[in-house]
Amino acid sequence: MERYQIELLLTVDNSANTLLNSAEKIVEMLKLNDAFRIYHNRQNAQYKITFQQEEFNLFVFTETENIYSVIVSTIPDQYDHMVLTGIFDSLTKVVREIKILISTNLKKCSYEVLWDDVGKYYANLAYPNIIKTENLMRKLITKFMMVSVGMDFFNNIPGDINIRNDSDYDSVFLHNIDFIDLTKYLFTERPLRKRDELMKIIDSLTKNELPKDVNLLDYQKDSYWNRYFKEVVGNGIDAASIKKDWELLYKLRCKVAHSKFLDKN
């Protein structure tokens, strides 16, 4: 069975922590937490740590005179995938308690999370669903705009839309726009046609009447959402709530993509 681990890199100011200047003393500090049971397996020079009836491997290595690696890992073959999320809960809590001990008992110290298999595991579960949602949104917008607007959809790309330089020209341009920028495409108010074009039309008039093919609403600022989507979707859903949910999804997308401190919640 695969082993899962969370690894911290701990930097200690030895001048401010004269009593905690070795890997063994770091382990002794961890024993200050009454919820931990830690014992040393001298045969393989590793520790076991028990927390809330779950046992894990504990490794503390000296990297330099003031830098230590602290690794907490699951014990292979002690679980199956039916109870894996429960193991992950305990593993995350152990590491959280270790961080609290470090912050409480060490002066002028810092730590970085170098590896987090728990976040990686949940990222692998979440990312396919996020990508599916993202691509469905791109599909919806592209298809709806093509049906509603036609080729003008391609020919009048708003100037405030940033298309990536590494664009794949075989794909629809909406796939070359960052997901969060799609909200700008939908909800930013802009005229469909440049207003200086209207002034040219007006300057060319010989009588007080606009040509029949001139629609003044095309020169009025409004969002694509109001022009094309709102009536179809219905008045029960407003642009502000969609934009808020979209921004939340984007934050989750970035968090998942970087496996950033994820848990099952």
PDB file of C-alpha atoms in Angstrom:
ATOM      1  CA  MET A   1       0.000   0.000   0.000  1.00  0.00           C
ATOM      2  CA  GLU A   2       1.268   3.476  -0.852  1.00  0.00           C
ATOM      3  CA  ARG A   3       2.735   5.644   1.867  1.00  0.00           C
ATOM      4  CA  TYR A   4       1.483   9.218   2.291  1.00  0.00           C
ATOM      5  CA  GLN A   5       3.479  11.911   4.020  1.00  0.00           C
ATOM      6  CA  ILE A   6       3.667  15.576   4.939  1.00  0.00           C
ATOM      7  CA  GLU A   7       7.139  17.094   5.153  1.00  0.00           C
ATOM      8  CA  LEU A   8       8.180  20.293   6.925  1.00  0.00           C
ATOM      9  CA  LEU A   9      11.494  22.103   6.689  1.00  0.00           C
ATOM     10  CA  LEU A  10      12.215  23.733  10.039  1.00  0.00           C
ATOM     11  CA  THR A  11      14.693  26.577  10.453  1.00  0.00           C
ATOM     12  CA  VAL A  12      15.780  27.315  14.043  1.00  0.00           C
ATOM     13  CA  ASP A  13      17.726  30.264  15.406  1.00  0.00           C
ATOM     14  CA  ASN A  14      20.249  28.420  17.594  1.00  0.00           C
ATOM     15  CA  SER A  15      21.262  31.563  19.470  1.00  0.00           C
ATOM     16  CA  ALA A  16      17.677  31.943  20.730  1.00  0.00           C
ATOM     17  CA  ASN A  17      17.045  28.216  21.286  1.00  0.00           C
ATOM     18  CA  THR A  18      20.159  26.848  22.949  1.00  0.00           C
ATOM     19  CA  LEU A  19      18.293  23.887  24.485  1.00  0.00           C
ATOM     20  CA  LEU A  20      16.741  22.756  21.206  1.00  0.00           C
ATOM     21  CA  ASN A  21      19.712  22.437  18.887  1.00  0.00           C
ATOM     22  CA  SER A  22      19.546  18.844  17.637  1.00  0.00           C
ATOM     23  CA  ALA A  23      17.107  16.456  15.971  1.00  0.00           C
ATOM     24  CA  GLU A  24      16.773  14.447  19.186  1.00  0.00           C
ATOM     25  CA  LYS A  25      15.880  17.554  21.159  1.00  0.00           C
ATOM     26  CA  ILE A  26      13.296  18.540  18.545  1.00  0.00           C
ATOM     27  CA  VAL A  27      11.649  15.152  19.118  1.00  0.00           C
ATOM     28  CA  GLU A  28      11.727  15.712  22.880  1.00  0.00           C
ATOM     29  CA  MET A  29       9.961  19.034  22.324  1.00  0.00           C
ATOM     30  CA  LEU A  30       7.205  17.250  20.379  1.00  0.00           C
ATOM     31  CA  LYS A  31       6.595  15.046  23.420  1.00  0.00           C
ATOM     32  CA  LEU A  32       5.345  18.131  25.264  1.00  0.00           C
ATOM     33  CA  ASN A  33       2.004  17.524  23.567  1.00  0.00           C
ATOM     34  CA  ASP A  34       0.153  15.133  25.886  1.00  0.00           C
ATOM     35  CA  ALA A  35      -1.927  13.871  22.966  1.00  0.00           C
ATOM     36  CA  PHE A  36       1.194  12.413  21.341  1.00  0.00           C
ATOM     37  CA  ARG A  37       2.824   9.093  22.213  1.00  0.00           C
ATOM     38  CA  ILE A  38       6.270   9.004  20.654  1.00  0.00           C
ATOM     39  CA  TYR A  39       8.771   6.178  20.889  1.00  0.00           C
ATOM     40  CA  HIS A  40      12.040   5.444  19.118  1.00  0.00           C
ATOM     41  CA  ASN A  41      12.567   2.369  16.973  1.00  0.00           C
ATOM     42  CA  ARG A  42      16.325   1.993  17.327  1.00  0.00           C
ATOM     43  CA  GLN A  43      16.542  -0.764  14.715  1.00  0.00           C
ATOM     44  CA  ASN A  44      15.761   1.585  11.837  1.00  0.00           C
ATOM     45  CA  ALA A  45      16.447   4.928  13.549  1.00  0.00           C
ATOM     46  CA  GLN A  46      12.891   6.186  13.122  1.00  0.00           C
ATOM     47  CA  TYR A  47      10.149   7.178  15.512  1.00  0.00           C
ATOM     48  CA  LYS A  48       6.527   6.178  15.842  1.00  0.00           C
ATOM     49  CA  ILE A  49       3.963   8.763  16.820  1.00  0.00           C
ATOM     50  CA  THR A  50       0.435   7.898  17.955  1.00  0.00           C
ATOM     51  CA  PHE A  51      -2.357  10.458  17.904  1.00  0.00           C
ATOM     52  CA  GLN A  52      -6.061   9.769  18.446  1.00  0.00           C
ATOM     53  CA  GLN A  53      -5.460   6.017  18.168  1.00  0.00           C
ATOM     54  CA  GLU A  54      -3.726   6.360  14.797  1.00  0.00           C
ATOM     55  CA  GLU A  55      -0.043   5.521  14.444  1.00  0.00           C
ATOM     56  CA  PHE A  56       2.362   7.193  12.022  1.00  0.00           C
ATOM     57  CA  ASN A  57       6.047   7.149  11.187  1.00  0.00           C
ATOM     58  CA  LEU A  58       7.988  10.188  12.371  1.00  0.00           C
ATOM     59  CA  PHE A  59      11.347  11.205  10.929  1.00  0.00           C
ATOM     60  CA  VAL A  60      13.431  14.156  12.128  1.00  0.00           C
ATOM     61  CA  PHE A  61      16.668  14.730  10.205  1.00  0.00           C
ATOM     62  CA  THR A  62      19.388  17.306  10.670  1.00  0.00           C
ATOM     63  CA  GLU A  63      20.053  19.053   7.354  1.00  0.00           C
ATOM     64  CA  THR A  64      22.481  21.700   8.662  1.00  0.00           C
ATOM     65  CA  GLU A  65      23.294  22.960  12.128  1.00  0.00           C
ATOM     66  CA  ASN A  66      20.031  24.897  12.306  1.00  0.00           C
ATOM     67  CA  ILE A  67      17.765  23.315   9.654  1.00  0.00           C
ATOM     68  CA  TYR A  68      15.736  20.142  10.210  1.00  0.00           C
ATOM     69  CA  SER A  69      13.393  18.021   8.126  1.00  0.00           C
ATOM     70  CA  VAL A  70      10.306  16.811   9.976  1.00  0.00           C
ATOM     71  CA  ILE A  71       8.329  14.119   8.150  1.00  0.00           C
ATOM     72  CA  VAL A  72       5.130  12.420   9.308  1.00  0.00           C
ATOM     73  CA  SER A  73       3.958   9.521   7.153  1.00  0.00           C
ATOM     74  CA  THR A  74       1.349   6.795   7.135  1.00  0.00           C
ATOM     75  CA  ILE A  75       2.384   3.227   7.843  1.00  0.00           C
ATOM     76  CA  PRO A  76       1.979   1.047   4.722  1.00  0.00           C
ATOM     77  CA  ASP A  77      -0.543  -1.815   4.888  1.00  0.00           C
ATOM     78  CA  GLN A  78      -2.274  -0.485   7.997  1.00  0.00           C
ATOM     79  CA  TYR A  79      -5.346   0.693   6.109  1.00  0.00           C
ATOM     80  CA  ASP A  80      -7.378   0.315   2.957  1.00  0.00           C
ATOM     81  CA  HIS A  81      -8.895   3.062   0.823  1.00  0.00           C
ATOM     82  CA  MET A  82     -12.229   2.764   2.602  1.00  0.00           C
ATOM     83  CA  VAL A  83     -10.688   4.331   5.715  1.00  0.00           C
ATOM     84  CA  LEU A  84      -8.083   6.461   3.934  1.00  0.00           C
ATOM     85  CA  THR A  85      -9.847   9.788   4.491  1.00  0.00           C
ATOM     86  CA  GLY A  86      -9.987   9.101   8.227  1.00  0.00           C
ATOM     87  CA  ILE A  87      -6.234   8.440   8.217  1.00  0.00           C
ATOM     88  CA  PHE A  88      -5.716  11.691   6.331  1.00  0.00           C
ATOM     89  CA  ASP A  89      -7.750  13.592   8.914  1.00  0.00           C
ATOM     90  CA  SER A  90      -5.479  12.310  11.668  1.00  0.00           C
ATOM     91  CA  LEU A  91      -2.308  12.918   9.650  1.00  0.00           C
ATOM     92  CA  THR A  92      -3.338  16.519   9.006  1.00  0.00           C
ATOM     93  CA  LYS A  93      -4.153  17.036  12.690  1.00  0.00           C
ATOM     94  CA  VAL A  94      -0.768  15.598  13.781  1.00  0.00           C
ATOM     95  CA  VAL A  95       1.072  18.033  11.518  1.00  0.00           C
ATOM     96  CA  ARG A  96      -1.115  20.907  12.702  1.00  0.00           C
ATOM     97  CA  GLU A  97      -0.253  20.087  16.328  1.00  0.00           C
ATOM     98  CA  ILE A  98       3.448  19.928  15.422  1.00  0.00           C
ATOM     99  CA  LYS A  99       3.225  23.383  13.837  1.00  0.00           C
ATOM    100  CA  ILE A 100       1.610  24.725  17.014  1.00  0.00           C
ATOM    101  CA  LEU A 101       4.366  23.191  19.169  1.00  0.00           C
ATOM    102  CA  ILE A 102       7.048  24.711  16.955  1.00  0.00           C
ATOM    103  CA  SER A 103       5.474  28.167  16.992  1.00  0.00           C
ATOM    104  CA  THR A 104       4.874  28.030  20.763  1.00  0.00           C
ATOM    105  CA  ASN A 105       8.217  26.648  21.963  1.00  0.00           C
ATOM    106  CA  LEU A 106      10.788  27.873  19.455  1.00  0.00           C
ATOM    107  CA  LYS A 107      11.836  31.510  19.214  1.00  0.00           C
ATOM    108  CA  LYS A 108      12.713  33.084  15.869  1.00  0.00           C
ATOM    109  CA  CYS A 109      11.899  29.939  13.928  1.00  0.00           C
ATOM    110  CA  SER A 110      10.109  29.287  10.658  1.00  0.00           C
ATOM    111  CA  TYR A 111       8.862  26.288   8.737  1.00  0.00           C
ATOM    112  CA  GLU A 112       7.863  25.549   5.176  1.00  0.00           C
ATOM    113  CA  VAL A 113       5.639  22.743   3.928  1.00  0.00           C
ATOM    114  CA  LEU A 114       7.800  20.978   1.345  1.00  0.00           C
ATOM    115  CA  TRP A 115       5.472  18.102   0.523  1.00  0.00           C
ATOM    116  CA  ASP A 116       1.817  17.367   1.243  1.00  0.00           C
ATOM    117  CA  ASP A 117       0.410  14.066  -0.039  1.00  0.00           C
ATOM    118  CA  VAL A 118      -2.959  14.797   1.580  1.00  0.00           C
ATOM    119  CA  GLY A 119      -3.393  17.939  -0.527  1.00  0.00           C
ATOM    120  CA  LYS A 120      -2.155  16.061  -3.583  1.00  0.00           C
ATOM    121  CA  TYR A 121      -4.672  13.241  -3.018  1.00  0.00           C
ATOM    122  CA  TYR A 122      -7.663  15.579  -2.738  1.00  0.00           C
ATOM    123  CA  ALA A 123      -6.399  17.685  -5.669  1.00  0.00           C
ATOM    124  CA  ASN A 124      -6.436  14.581  -7.870  1.00  0.00           C
ATOM    125  CA  LEU A 125     -10.048  13.969  -6.844  1.00  0.00           C
ATOM    126  CA  ALA A 126     -11.217  17.560  -7.276  1.00  0.00           C
ATOM    127  CA  TYR A 127      -9.420  18.711 -10.422  1.00  0.00           C
ATOM    128  CA  PRO A 128     -11.359  16.594 -12.981  1.00  0.00           C
ATOM    129  CA  ASN A 129     -14.650  18.032 -11.683  1.00  0.00           C
ATOM    130  CA  ILE A 130     -13.328  21.589 -11.838  1.00  0.00           C
ATOM    131  CA  ILE A 131     -11.971  21.118 -15.364  1.00  0.00           C
ATOM    132  CA  LYS A 132     -15.298  19.621 -16.444  1.00  0.00           C
ATOM    133  CA  THR A 133     -17.180  22.631 -15.046  1.00  0.00           C
ATOM    134  CA  GLU A 134     -14.738  25.074 -16.647  1.00  0.00           C
ATOM    135  CA  ASN A 135     -14.995  23.463 -20.085  1.00  0.00           C
ATOM    136  CA  LEU A 136     -18.785  23.317 -19.868  1.00  0.00           C
ATOM    137  CA  MET A 137     -18.823  27.063 -19.185  1.00  0.00           C
ATOM    138  CA  ARG A 138     -16.559  27.727 -22.174  1.00  0.00           C
ATOM    139  CA  LYS A 139     -18.748  25.486 -24.332  1.00  0.00           C
ATOM    140  CA  LEU A 140     -21.943  27.211 -23.200  1.00  0.00           C
ATOM    141  CA  ILE A 141     -20.641  30.718 -23.870  1.00  0.00           C
ATOM    142  CA  THR A 142     -19.102  29.834 -27.234  1.00  0.00           C
ATOM    143  CA  LYS A 143     -22.138  27.963 -28.541  1.00  0.00           C
ATOM    144  CA  PHE A 144     -24.627  30.523 -27.279  1.00  0.00           C
ATOM    145  CA  MET A 145     -22.704  33.455 -28.726  1.00  0.00           C
ATOM    146  CA  MET A 146     -22.204  31.729 -32.073  1.00  0.00           C
ATOM    147  CA  VAL A 147     -25.928  30.984 -32.336  1.00  0.00           C
ATOM    148  CA  SER A 148     -27.022  34.420 -31.100  1.00  0.00           C
ATOM    149  CA  VAL A 149     -24.415  36.662 -32.706  1.00  0.00           C
ATOM    150  CA  GLY A 150     -22.860  34.613 -35.503  1.00  0.00           C
ATOM    151  CA  MET A 151     -19.440  35.396 -36.975  1.00  0.00           C
ATOM    152  CA  ASP A 152     -19.425  38.827 -35.310  1.00  0.00           C
ATOM    153  CA  PHE A 153     -18.639  36.830 -32.183  1.00  0.00           C
ATOM    154  CA  PHE A 154     -15.151  36.224 -33.642  1.00  0.00           C
ATOM    155  CA  ASN A 155     -14.768  39.441 -35.557  1.00  0.00           C
ATOM    156  CA  ASN A 156     -15.436  41.776 -32.623  1.00  0.00           C
ATOM    157  CA  ILE A 157     -13.275  40.502 -29.781  1.00  0.00           C
ATOM    158  CA  PRO A 158     -13.384  43.177 -27.032  1.00  0.00           C
ATOM    159  CA  GLY A 159     -10.128  45.085 -26.681  1.00  0.00           C
ATOM    160  CA  ASP A 160     -10.008  44.556 -22.914  1.00  0.00           C
ATOM    161  CA  ILE A 161      -9.902  40.748 -23.318  1.00  0.00           C
ATOM    162  CA  ASN A 162      -6.374  39.401 -22.959  1.00  0.00           C
ATOM    163  CA  ILE A 163      -5.723  36.396 -25.181  1.00  0.00           C
ATOM    164  CA  ARG A 164      -2.628  34.398 -24.183  1.00  0.00           C
ATOM    165  CA  ASN A 165       0.424  34.695 -26.418  1.00  0.00           C
ATOM    166  CA  ASP A 166       0.759  30.900 -26.539  1.00  0.00           C
ATOM    167  CA  SER A 167      -2.747  30.585 -27.988  1.00  0.00           C
ATOM    168  CA  ASP A 168      -3.658  27.437 -29.859  1.00  0.00           C
ATOM    169  CA  TYR A 169      -5.081  28.778 -33.096  1.00  0.00           C
ATOM    170  CA  ASP A 170      -6.921  25.529 -33.762  1.00  0.00           C
ATOM    171  CA  SER A 171      -9.200  26.213 -30.801  1.00  0.00           C
ATOM    172  CA  VAL A 172     -11.946  28.750 -30.149  1.00  0.00           C
ATOM    173  CA  PHE A 173     -10.449  31.899 -28.677  1.00  0.00           C
ATOM    174  CA  LEU A 174     -12.378  31.492 -25.415  1.00  0.00           C
ATOM    175  CA  HIS A 175     -10.149  28.480 -24.693  1.00  0.00           C
ATOM    176  CA  ASN A 176      -7.153  30.813 -24.909  1.00  0.00           C
ATOM    177  CA  ILE A 177      -8.508  33.128 -22.219  1.00  0.00           C
ATOM    178  CA  ASP A 178      -7.896  32.565 -18.518  1.00  0.00           C
ATOM    179  CA  PHE A 179     -10.974  31.189 -16.818  1.00  0.00           C
ATOM    180  CA  ILE A 180     -11.375  34.197 -14.523  1.00  0.00           C
ATOM    181  CA  ASP A 181     -11.227  36.566 -17.542  1.00  0.00           C
ATOM    182  CA  LEU A 182     -14.373  34.966 -18.928  1.00  0.00           C
ATOM    183  CA  THR A 183     -16.275  36.928 -16.285  1.00  0.00           C
ATOM    184  CA  LYS A 184     -14.842  40.106 -17.810  1.00  0.00           C
ATOM    185  CA  TYR A 185     -16.033  38.905 -21.214  1.00  0.00           C
ATOM    186  CA  LEU A 186     -19.567  38.304 -19.940  1.00  0.00           C
ATOM    187  CA  PHE A 187     -20.147  41.050 -17.398  1.00  0.00           C
ATOM    188  CA  THR A 188     -18.081  44.078 -18.427  1.00  0.00           C
ATOM    189  CA  GLU A 189     -20.249  46.796 -19.936  1.00  0.00           C
ATOM    190  CA  ARG A 190     -19.045  47.890 -23.356  1.00  0.00           C
ATOM    191  CA  PRO A 191     -20.635  49.065 -26.641  1.00  0.00           C
ATOM    192  CA  LEU A 192     -20.857  46.565 -29.479  1.00  0.00           C
ATOM    193  CA  ARG A 193     -19.577  49.158 -31.898  1.00  0.00           C
ATOM    194  CA  LYS A 194     -17.134  52.022 -31.480  1.00  0.00           C
ATOM    195  CA  ARG A 195     -18.799  55.336 -30.817  1.00  0.00           C
ATOM    196  CA  ASP A 196     -16.518  57.219 -33.170  1.00  0.00           C
ATOM    197  CA  GLU A 197     -18.070  55.134 -35.958  1.00  0.00           C
ATOM    198  CA  LEU A 198     -21.461  56.557 -34.987  1.00  0.00           C
ATOM    199  CA  MET A 199     -20.062  60.074 -35.144  1.00  0.00           C
ATOM    200  CA  LYS A 200     -18.790  59.396 -38.660  1.00  0.00           C
ATOM    201  CA  ILE A 201     -22.275  58.222 -39.647  1.00  0.00           C
ATOM    202  CA  ILE A 202     -23.833  61.335 -38.134  1.00  0.00           C
ATOM    203  CA  ASP A 203     -21.324  63.612 -39.877  1.00  0.00           C
ATOM    204  CA  SER A 204     -22.218  62.017 -43.203  1.00  0.00           C
ATOM    205  CA  LEU A 205     -25.986  62.573 -42.857  1.00  0.00           C
ATOM    206  CA  THR A 206     -27.757  64.790 -45.349  1.00  0.00           C
ATOM    207  CA  LYS A 207     -31.086  64.666 -43.520  1.00  0.00           C
ATOM    208  CA  ASN A 208     -32.252  64.219 -39.931  1.00  0.00           C
ATOM    209  CA  GLU A 209     -32.599  60.453 -40.166  1.00  0.00           C
ATOM    210  CA  LEU A 210     -30.258  57.562 -39.386  1.00  0.00           C
ATOM    211  CA  PRO A 211     -29.815  54.717 -41.872  1.00  0.00           C
ATOM    212  CA  LYS A 212     -32.147  51.798 -41.188  1.00  0.00           C
ATOM    213  CA  ASP A 213     -29.236  49.414 -40.505  1.00  0.00           C
ATOM    214  CA  VAL A 214     -27.929  51.603 -37.659  1.00  0.00           C
ATOM    215  CA  ASN A 215     -28.995  50.376 -34.222  1.00  0.00           C
ATOM    216  CA  LEU A 216     -28.263  52.991 -31.569  1.00  0.00           C
ATOM    217  CA  LEU A 217     -28.302  50.306 -28.853  1.00  0.00           C
ATOM    218  CA  ASP A 218     -25.154  48.850 -30.416  1.00  0.00           C
ATOM    219  CA  TYR A 219     -23.321  51.994 -29.313  1.00  0.00           C
ATOM    220  CA  GLN A 220     -24.696  51.909 -25.785  1.00  0.00           C
ATOM    221  CA  LYS A 221     -22.599  50.367 -23.011  1.00  0.00           C
ATOM    222  CA  ASP A 222     -24.037  47.085 -21.812  1.00  0.00           C
ATOM    223  CA  SER A 223     -22.741  43.635 -20.924  1.00  0.00           C
ATOM    224  CA  TYR A 224     -23.042  40.515 -23.040  1.00  0.00           C
ATOM    225  CA  TRP A 225     -24.879  39.021 -20.095  1.00  0.00           C
ATOM    226  CA  ASN A 226     -27.637  41.639 -20.331  1.00  0.00           C
ATOM    227  CA  ARG A 227     -27.726  41.613 -24.124  1.00  0.00           C
ATOM    228  CA  TYR A 228     -27.855  37.855 -24.738  1.00  0.00           C
ATOM    229  CA  PHE A 229     -27.986  35.683 -21.613  1.00  0.00           C
ATOM    230  CA  LYS A 230     -30.186  37.337 -19.014  1.00  0.00           C
ATOM    231  CA  GLU A 231     -33.511  36.867 -20.777  1.00  0.00           C
ATOM    232  CA  VAL A 232     -32.790  33.230 -21.612  1.00  0.00           C
ATOM    233  CA  VAL A 233     -31.453  32.279 -18.182  1.00  0.00           C
ATOM    234  CA  GLY A 234     -34.246  34.075 -16.364  1.00  0.00           C
ATOM    235  CA  ASN A 235     -34.554  36.935 -13.921  1.00  0.00           C
ATOM    236  CA  GLY A 236     -34.126  34.663 -10.903  1.00  0.00           C
ATOM    237  CA  ILE A 237     -30.354  34.626 -11.431  1.00  0.00           C
ATOM    238  CA  ASP A 238     -28.490  37.914 -11.288  1.00  0.00           C
ATOM    239  CA  ALA A 239     -25.073  38.737 -12.675  1.00  0.00           C
ATOM    240  CA  ALA A 240     -23.580  39.618  -9.274  1.00  0.00           C
ATOM    241  CA  SER A 241     -24.276  36.192  -7.768  1.00  0.00           C
ATOM    242  CA  ILE A 242     -22.916  34.374 -10.835  1.00  0.00           C
ATOM    243  CA  LYS A 243     -19.775  36.496 -10.831  1.00  0.00           C
ATOM    244  CA  LYS A 244     -19.274  35.832  -7.109  1.00  0.00           C
ATOM    245  CA  ASP A 245     -19.623  32.064  -7.557  1.00  0.00           C
ATOM    246  CA  TRP A 246     -17.347  32.192 -10.592  1.00  0.00           C
ATOM    247  CA  GLU A 247     -14.617  33.971  -8.616  1.00  0.00           C
ATOM    248  CA  LEU A 248     -14.955  31.435  -5.801  1.00  0.00           C
ATOM    249  CA  LEU A 249     -14.619  28.579  -8.294  1.00  0.00           C
ATOM    250  CA  TYR A 250     -11.510  30.222  -9.726  1.00  0.00           C
ATOM    251  CA  LYS A 251      -9.923  30.493  -6.267  1.00  0.00           C
ATOM    252  CA  LEU A 252     -10.683  26.812  -5.650  1.00  0.00           C
ATOM    253  CA  ARG A 253      -9.288  25.976  -9.087  1.00  0.00           C
ATOM    254  CA  CYS A 254      -5.983  27.692  -8.276  1.00  0.00           C
ATOM    255  CA  LYS A 255      -5.854  26.102  -4.841  1.00  0.00           C
ATOM    256  CA  VAL A 256      -6.459  22.640  -6.281  1.00  0.00           C
ATOM    257  CA  ALA A 257      -3.956  23.165  -9.101  1.00  0.00           C
ATOM    258  CA  HIS A 258      -1.249  23.929  -6.534  1.00  0.00           C
ATOM    259  CA  SER A 259      -2.415  21.254  -4.033  1.00  0.00           C
ATOM    260  CA  LYS A 260      -2.394  24.079  -1.505  1.00  0.00           C
ATOM    261  CA  PHE A 261      -3.263  22.779   1.973  1.00  0.00           C
ATOM    262  CA  LEU A 262      -6.301  20.850   0.822  1.00  0.00           C
ATOM    263  CA  ASP A 263      -8.355  18.531   3.000  1.00  0.00           C
ATOM    264  CA  LYS A 264     -11.643  16.731   2.471  1.00  0.00           C
ATOM    265  CA  ASN A 265     -13.601  19.840   3.459  1.00  0.00           C
TER     266      ASN A 265
END
